[in-house]
CSV table of C-alpha atoms in Angstrom, one decimal:
chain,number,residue,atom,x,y,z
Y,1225,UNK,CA,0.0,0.0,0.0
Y,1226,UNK,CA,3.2,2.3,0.5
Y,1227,UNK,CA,3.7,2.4,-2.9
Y,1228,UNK,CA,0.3,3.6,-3.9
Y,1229,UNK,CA,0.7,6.7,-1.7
Y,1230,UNK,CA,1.4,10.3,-3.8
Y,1231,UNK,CA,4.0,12.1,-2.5
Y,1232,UNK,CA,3.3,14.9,-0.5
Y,1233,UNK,CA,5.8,17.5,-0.4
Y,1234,UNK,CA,5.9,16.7,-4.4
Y,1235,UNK,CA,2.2,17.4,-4.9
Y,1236,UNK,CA,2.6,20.3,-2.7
Y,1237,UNK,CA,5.2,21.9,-5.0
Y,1238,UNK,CA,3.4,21.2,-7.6
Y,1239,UNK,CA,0.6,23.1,-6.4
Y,1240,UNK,CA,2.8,26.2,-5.7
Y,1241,UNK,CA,4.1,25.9,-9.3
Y,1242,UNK,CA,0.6,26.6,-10.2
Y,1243,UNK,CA,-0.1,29.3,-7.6
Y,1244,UNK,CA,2.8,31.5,-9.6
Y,1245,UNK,CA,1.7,30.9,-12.7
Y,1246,UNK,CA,-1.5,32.7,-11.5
Y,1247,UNK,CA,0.3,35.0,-9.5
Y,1248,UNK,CA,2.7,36.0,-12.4
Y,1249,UNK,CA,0.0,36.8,-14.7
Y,1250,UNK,CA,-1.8,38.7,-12.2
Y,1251,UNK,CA,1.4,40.7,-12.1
Y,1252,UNK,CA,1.9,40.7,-16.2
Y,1253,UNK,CA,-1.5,41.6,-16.7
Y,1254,UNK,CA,-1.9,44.4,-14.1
Y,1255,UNK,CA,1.6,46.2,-15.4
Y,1256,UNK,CA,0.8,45.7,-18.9
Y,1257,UNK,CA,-2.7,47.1,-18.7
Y,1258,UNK,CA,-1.2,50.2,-17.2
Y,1259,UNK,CA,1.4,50.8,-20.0
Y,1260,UNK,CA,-1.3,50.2,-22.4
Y,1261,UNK,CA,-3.5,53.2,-20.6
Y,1262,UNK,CA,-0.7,55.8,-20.8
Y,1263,UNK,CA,0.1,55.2,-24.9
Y,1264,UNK,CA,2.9,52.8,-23.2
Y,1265,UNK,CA,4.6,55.0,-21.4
Y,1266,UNK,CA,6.3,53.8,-18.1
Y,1267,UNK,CA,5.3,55.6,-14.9
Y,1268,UNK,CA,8.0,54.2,-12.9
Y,1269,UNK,CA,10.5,56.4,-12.0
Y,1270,UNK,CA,8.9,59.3,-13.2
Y,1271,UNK,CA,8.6,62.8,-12.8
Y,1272,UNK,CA,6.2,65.4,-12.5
Y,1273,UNK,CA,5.9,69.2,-12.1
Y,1274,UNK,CA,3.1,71.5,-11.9
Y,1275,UNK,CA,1.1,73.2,-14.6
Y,1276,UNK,CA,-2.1,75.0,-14.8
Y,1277,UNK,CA,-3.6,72.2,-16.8
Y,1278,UNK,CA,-2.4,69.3,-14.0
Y,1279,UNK,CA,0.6,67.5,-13.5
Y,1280,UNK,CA,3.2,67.6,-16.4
Y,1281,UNK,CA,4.8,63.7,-16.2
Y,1282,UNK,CA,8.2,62.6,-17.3
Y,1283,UNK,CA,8.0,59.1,-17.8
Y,1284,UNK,CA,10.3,56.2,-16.7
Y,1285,UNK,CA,12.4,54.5,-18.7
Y,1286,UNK,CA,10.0,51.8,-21.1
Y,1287,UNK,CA,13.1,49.2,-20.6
Y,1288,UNK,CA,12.1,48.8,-16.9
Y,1289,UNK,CA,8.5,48.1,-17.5
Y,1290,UNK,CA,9.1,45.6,-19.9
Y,1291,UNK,CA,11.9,44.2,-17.8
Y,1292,UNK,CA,9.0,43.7,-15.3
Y,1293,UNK,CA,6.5,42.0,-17.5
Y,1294,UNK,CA,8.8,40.1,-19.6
Y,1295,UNK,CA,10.1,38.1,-16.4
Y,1296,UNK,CA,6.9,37.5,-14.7
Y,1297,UNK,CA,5.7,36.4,-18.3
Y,1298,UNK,CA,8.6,33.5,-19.2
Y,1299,UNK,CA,9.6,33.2,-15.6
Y,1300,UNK,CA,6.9,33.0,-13.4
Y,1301,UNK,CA,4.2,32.0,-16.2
Y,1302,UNK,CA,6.0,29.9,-19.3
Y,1303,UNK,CA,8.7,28.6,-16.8
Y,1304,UNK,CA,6.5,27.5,-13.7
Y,1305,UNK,CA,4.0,26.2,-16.1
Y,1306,UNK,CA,6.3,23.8,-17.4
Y,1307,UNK,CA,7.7,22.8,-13.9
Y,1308,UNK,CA,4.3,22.4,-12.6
Y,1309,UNK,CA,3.2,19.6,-15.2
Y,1310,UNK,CA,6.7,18.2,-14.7
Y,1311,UNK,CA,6.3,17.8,-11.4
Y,1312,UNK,CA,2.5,16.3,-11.7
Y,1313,UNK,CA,4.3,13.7,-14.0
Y,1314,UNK,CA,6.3,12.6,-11.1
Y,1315,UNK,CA,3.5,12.9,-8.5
Y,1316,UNK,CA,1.8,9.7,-10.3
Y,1317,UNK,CA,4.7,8.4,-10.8
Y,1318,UNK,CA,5.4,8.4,-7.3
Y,1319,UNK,CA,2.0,6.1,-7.0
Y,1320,UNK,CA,4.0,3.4,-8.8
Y,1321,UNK,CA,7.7,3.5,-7.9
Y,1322,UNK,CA,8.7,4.9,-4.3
Y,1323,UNK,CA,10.1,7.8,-3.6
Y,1324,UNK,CA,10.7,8.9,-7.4
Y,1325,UNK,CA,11.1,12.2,-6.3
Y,1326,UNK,CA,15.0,11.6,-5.9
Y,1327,UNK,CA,14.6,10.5,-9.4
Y,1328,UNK,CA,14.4,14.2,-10.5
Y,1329,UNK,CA,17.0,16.5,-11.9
Y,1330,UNK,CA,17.6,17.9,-8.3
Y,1331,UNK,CA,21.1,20.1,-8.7
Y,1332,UNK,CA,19.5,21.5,-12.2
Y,1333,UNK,CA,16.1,22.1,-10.6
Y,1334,UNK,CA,18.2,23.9,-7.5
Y,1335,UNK,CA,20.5,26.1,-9.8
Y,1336,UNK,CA,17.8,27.1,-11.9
Y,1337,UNK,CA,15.1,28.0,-9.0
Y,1338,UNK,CA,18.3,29.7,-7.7
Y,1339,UNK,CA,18.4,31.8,-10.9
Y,1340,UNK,CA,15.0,32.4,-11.5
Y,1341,UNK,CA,14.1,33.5,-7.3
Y,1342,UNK,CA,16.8,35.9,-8.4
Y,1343,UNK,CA,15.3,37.6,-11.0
Y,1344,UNK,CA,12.1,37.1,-9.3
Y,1345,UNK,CA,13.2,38.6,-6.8
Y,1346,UNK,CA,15.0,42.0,-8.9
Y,1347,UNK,CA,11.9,42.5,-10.4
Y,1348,UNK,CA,10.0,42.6,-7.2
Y,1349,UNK,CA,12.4,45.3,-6.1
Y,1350,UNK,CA,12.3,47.4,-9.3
Y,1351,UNK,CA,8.7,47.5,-9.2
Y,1352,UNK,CA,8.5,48.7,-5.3
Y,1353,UNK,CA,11.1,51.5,-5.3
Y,1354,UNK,CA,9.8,52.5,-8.7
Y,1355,UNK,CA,6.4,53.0,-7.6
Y,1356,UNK,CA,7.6,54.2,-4.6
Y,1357,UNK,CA,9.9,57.1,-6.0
Y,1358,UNK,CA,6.6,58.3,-7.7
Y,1359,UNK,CA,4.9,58.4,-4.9
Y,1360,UNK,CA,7.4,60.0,-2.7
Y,1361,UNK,CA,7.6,62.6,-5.7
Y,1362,UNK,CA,3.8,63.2,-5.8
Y,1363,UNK,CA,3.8,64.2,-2.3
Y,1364,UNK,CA,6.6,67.1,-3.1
Y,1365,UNK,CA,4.0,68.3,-5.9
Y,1366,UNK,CA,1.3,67.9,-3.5
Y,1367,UNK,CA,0.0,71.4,-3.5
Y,1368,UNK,CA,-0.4,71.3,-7.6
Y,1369,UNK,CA,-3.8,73.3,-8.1
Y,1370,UNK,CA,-4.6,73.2,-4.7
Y,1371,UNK,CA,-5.1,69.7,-5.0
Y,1372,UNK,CA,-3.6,66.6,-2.4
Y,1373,UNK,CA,-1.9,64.5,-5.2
Y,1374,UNK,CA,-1.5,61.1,-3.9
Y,1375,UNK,CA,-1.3,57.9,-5.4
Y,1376,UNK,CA,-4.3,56.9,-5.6
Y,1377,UNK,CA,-6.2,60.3,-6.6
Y,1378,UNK,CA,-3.8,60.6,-9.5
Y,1379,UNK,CA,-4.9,59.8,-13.0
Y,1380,UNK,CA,-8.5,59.4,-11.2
Y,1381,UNK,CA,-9.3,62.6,-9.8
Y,1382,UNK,CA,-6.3,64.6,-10.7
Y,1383,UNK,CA,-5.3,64.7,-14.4
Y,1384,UNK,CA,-2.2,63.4,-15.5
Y,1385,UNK,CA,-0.7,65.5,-18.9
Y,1386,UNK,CA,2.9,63.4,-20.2
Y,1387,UNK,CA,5.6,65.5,-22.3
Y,1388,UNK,CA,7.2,62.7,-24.2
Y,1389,UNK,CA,8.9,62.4,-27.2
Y,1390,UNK,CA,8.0,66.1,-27.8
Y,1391,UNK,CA,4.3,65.6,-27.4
Y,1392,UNK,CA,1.7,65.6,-24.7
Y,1393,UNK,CA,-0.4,63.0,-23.3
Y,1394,UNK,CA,-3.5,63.3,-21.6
Y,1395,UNK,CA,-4.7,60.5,-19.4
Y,1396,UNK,CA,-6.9,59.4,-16.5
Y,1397,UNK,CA,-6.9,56.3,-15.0
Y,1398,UNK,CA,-7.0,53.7,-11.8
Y,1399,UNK,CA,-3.2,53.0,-12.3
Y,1400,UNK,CA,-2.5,53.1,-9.1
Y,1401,UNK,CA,-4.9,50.0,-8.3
Y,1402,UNK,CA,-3.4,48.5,-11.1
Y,1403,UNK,CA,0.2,48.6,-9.7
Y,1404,UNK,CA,-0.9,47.6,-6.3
Y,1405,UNK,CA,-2.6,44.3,-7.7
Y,1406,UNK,CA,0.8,43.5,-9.7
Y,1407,UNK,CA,3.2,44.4,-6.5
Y,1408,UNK,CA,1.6,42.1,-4.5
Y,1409,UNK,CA,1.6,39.6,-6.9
Y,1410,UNK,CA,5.1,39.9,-7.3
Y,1411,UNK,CA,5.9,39.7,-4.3
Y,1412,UNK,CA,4.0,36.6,-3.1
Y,1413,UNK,CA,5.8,35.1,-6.3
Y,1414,UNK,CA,8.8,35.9,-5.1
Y,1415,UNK,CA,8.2,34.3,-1.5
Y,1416,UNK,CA,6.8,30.8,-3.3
Y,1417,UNK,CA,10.5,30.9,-4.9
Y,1418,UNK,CA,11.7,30.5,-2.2
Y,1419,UNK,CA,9.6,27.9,-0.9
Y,1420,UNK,CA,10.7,26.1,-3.6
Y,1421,UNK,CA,14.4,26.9,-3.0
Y,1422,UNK,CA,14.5,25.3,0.4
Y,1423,UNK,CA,12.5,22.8,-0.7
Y,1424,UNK,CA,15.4,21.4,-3.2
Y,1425,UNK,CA,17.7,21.9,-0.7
Y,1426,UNK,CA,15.6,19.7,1.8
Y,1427,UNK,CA,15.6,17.0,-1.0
Y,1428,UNK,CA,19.2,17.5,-2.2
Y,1429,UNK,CA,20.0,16.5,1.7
Y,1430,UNK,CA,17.8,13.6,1.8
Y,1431,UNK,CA,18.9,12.2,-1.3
Y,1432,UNK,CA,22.8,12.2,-0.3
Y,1433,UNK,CA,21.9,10.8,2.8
Y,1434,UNK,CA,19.9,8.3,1.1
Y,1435,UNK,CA,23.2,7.6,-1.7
Y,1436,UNK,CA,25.3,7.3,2.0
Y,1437,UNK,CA,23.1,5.1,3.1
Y,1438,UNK,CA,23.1,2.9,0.3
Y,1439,UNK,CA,27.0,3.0,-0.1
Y,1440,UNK,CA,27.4,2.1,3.2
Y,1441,UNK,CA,26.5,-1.7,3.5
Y,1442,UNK,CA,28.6,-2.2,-0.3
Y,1443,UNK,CA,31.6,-0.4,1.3
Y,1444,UNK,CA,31.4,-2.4,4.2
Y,1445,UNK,CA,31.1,-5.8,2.2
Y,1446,UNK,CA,34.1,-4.8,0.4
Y,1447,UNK,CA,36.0,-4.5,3.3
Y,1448,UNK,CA,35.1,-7.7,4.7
Y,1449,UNK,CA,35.6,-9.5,1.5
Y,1450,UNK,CA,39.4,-8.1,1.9
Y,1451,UNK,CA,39.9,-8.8,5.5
């Protein structure tokens, strides 16, 4: 009956794989709609001054908005997807063999959730101190038409105008909701990574124990075969 039991902490990750791919489009979809809404312009790291018209924006470099998307896209979508159904293969496989889990690619698997929590983990950190530079900078233009700009009354009750590329933009919207939905996405992202990480450390340390183990009663036949 032992070897008709799934394995746990494999169905568990497998579940988590799932749980970013949902949480990286959250975060895809959210940044992207944003961009889309401002002629896809970047409002991270931006500027603003006052006008008589509203807030005149400078945006953010595009580079760091599509930095943001394009990992949460092939990282924590395209990447984790394919992890997920790779570990659901192994989770009924584990009903026939036992413990096929340490039948996985476990130093690859660990170097490349190494890799990937890293850049996770970058893009998490872009986003917040972007966002958060152009909130810190909307509070210094607070007093723009007598108005108390904030993040969230910006581009909904307070008009945003954006001078780029020699033009100017005029745009009103709920970014700020937007943002919020794909930061917190991002982040959680970032924390299953990591749950992942010290998982395949936990199973990297079982499975040399378990090579030990097995080495142990050879090397000691060996021995006795020479003594």
């Amino acid at each position: 009956m032992a070897c008709l039991q799934v394995d746990r902490i494999l169905f568990v990750q497998t579940l988590l794989y799932f749980v970013i791919v949902i949480t990286g489009l959250a975060t895809s979809i959210s940044s992207g709609l944003t961009r889309n809404e401002y002629g896809g312009l970047c409002i991270l790291y931006g500027n603003a001054s006052c006008s008589d018209s509203g807030l005149v924006v400078m945006g953010g470099r595009a580079s760091i908005c599509t930095f943001i998307t394009a990992i949460n896209l092939l990282v924590c979508v395209f990447y984790a997807f394919i992890c997920g159904c790779y570990h659901a293969y192994y989770v009924h496989r584990s009903k026939i063999i036992v413990r096929s889990i340490y039948k996985l690619w476990l130093k690859t698997l660990l170097l490349s959730t190494t890799l990937v929590t890293l850049l996770v983990l970058v893009s998490a950190g872009t986003l917040t101190v972007g966002l958060s530079m152009w909130c810190s900078m909307l509070q210094e233009v607070s007093q723009c038409q007598s108005l108390n700009a904030t993040c969230g009354s910006v581009g909904g009750s307070i008009s945003l105008i954006w001078k780029e590329r020699g033009h100017s933009y005029h745009y009103s919207s709920t970014y700020y909701d937007q943002y919020y939905v794909a930061l917190t996405s991002c982040w959680v992202s970032v924390a299953v990574w990591f749950v992942h990480l010290a998982l395949y450390v936990r199973h990297l340390v079982h499975q040399c124990q378990m090579d030990r183990s097995y080495q142990e009663p050879f090397t000691n036949d060996l021995f006795d075969s020479f003594t």
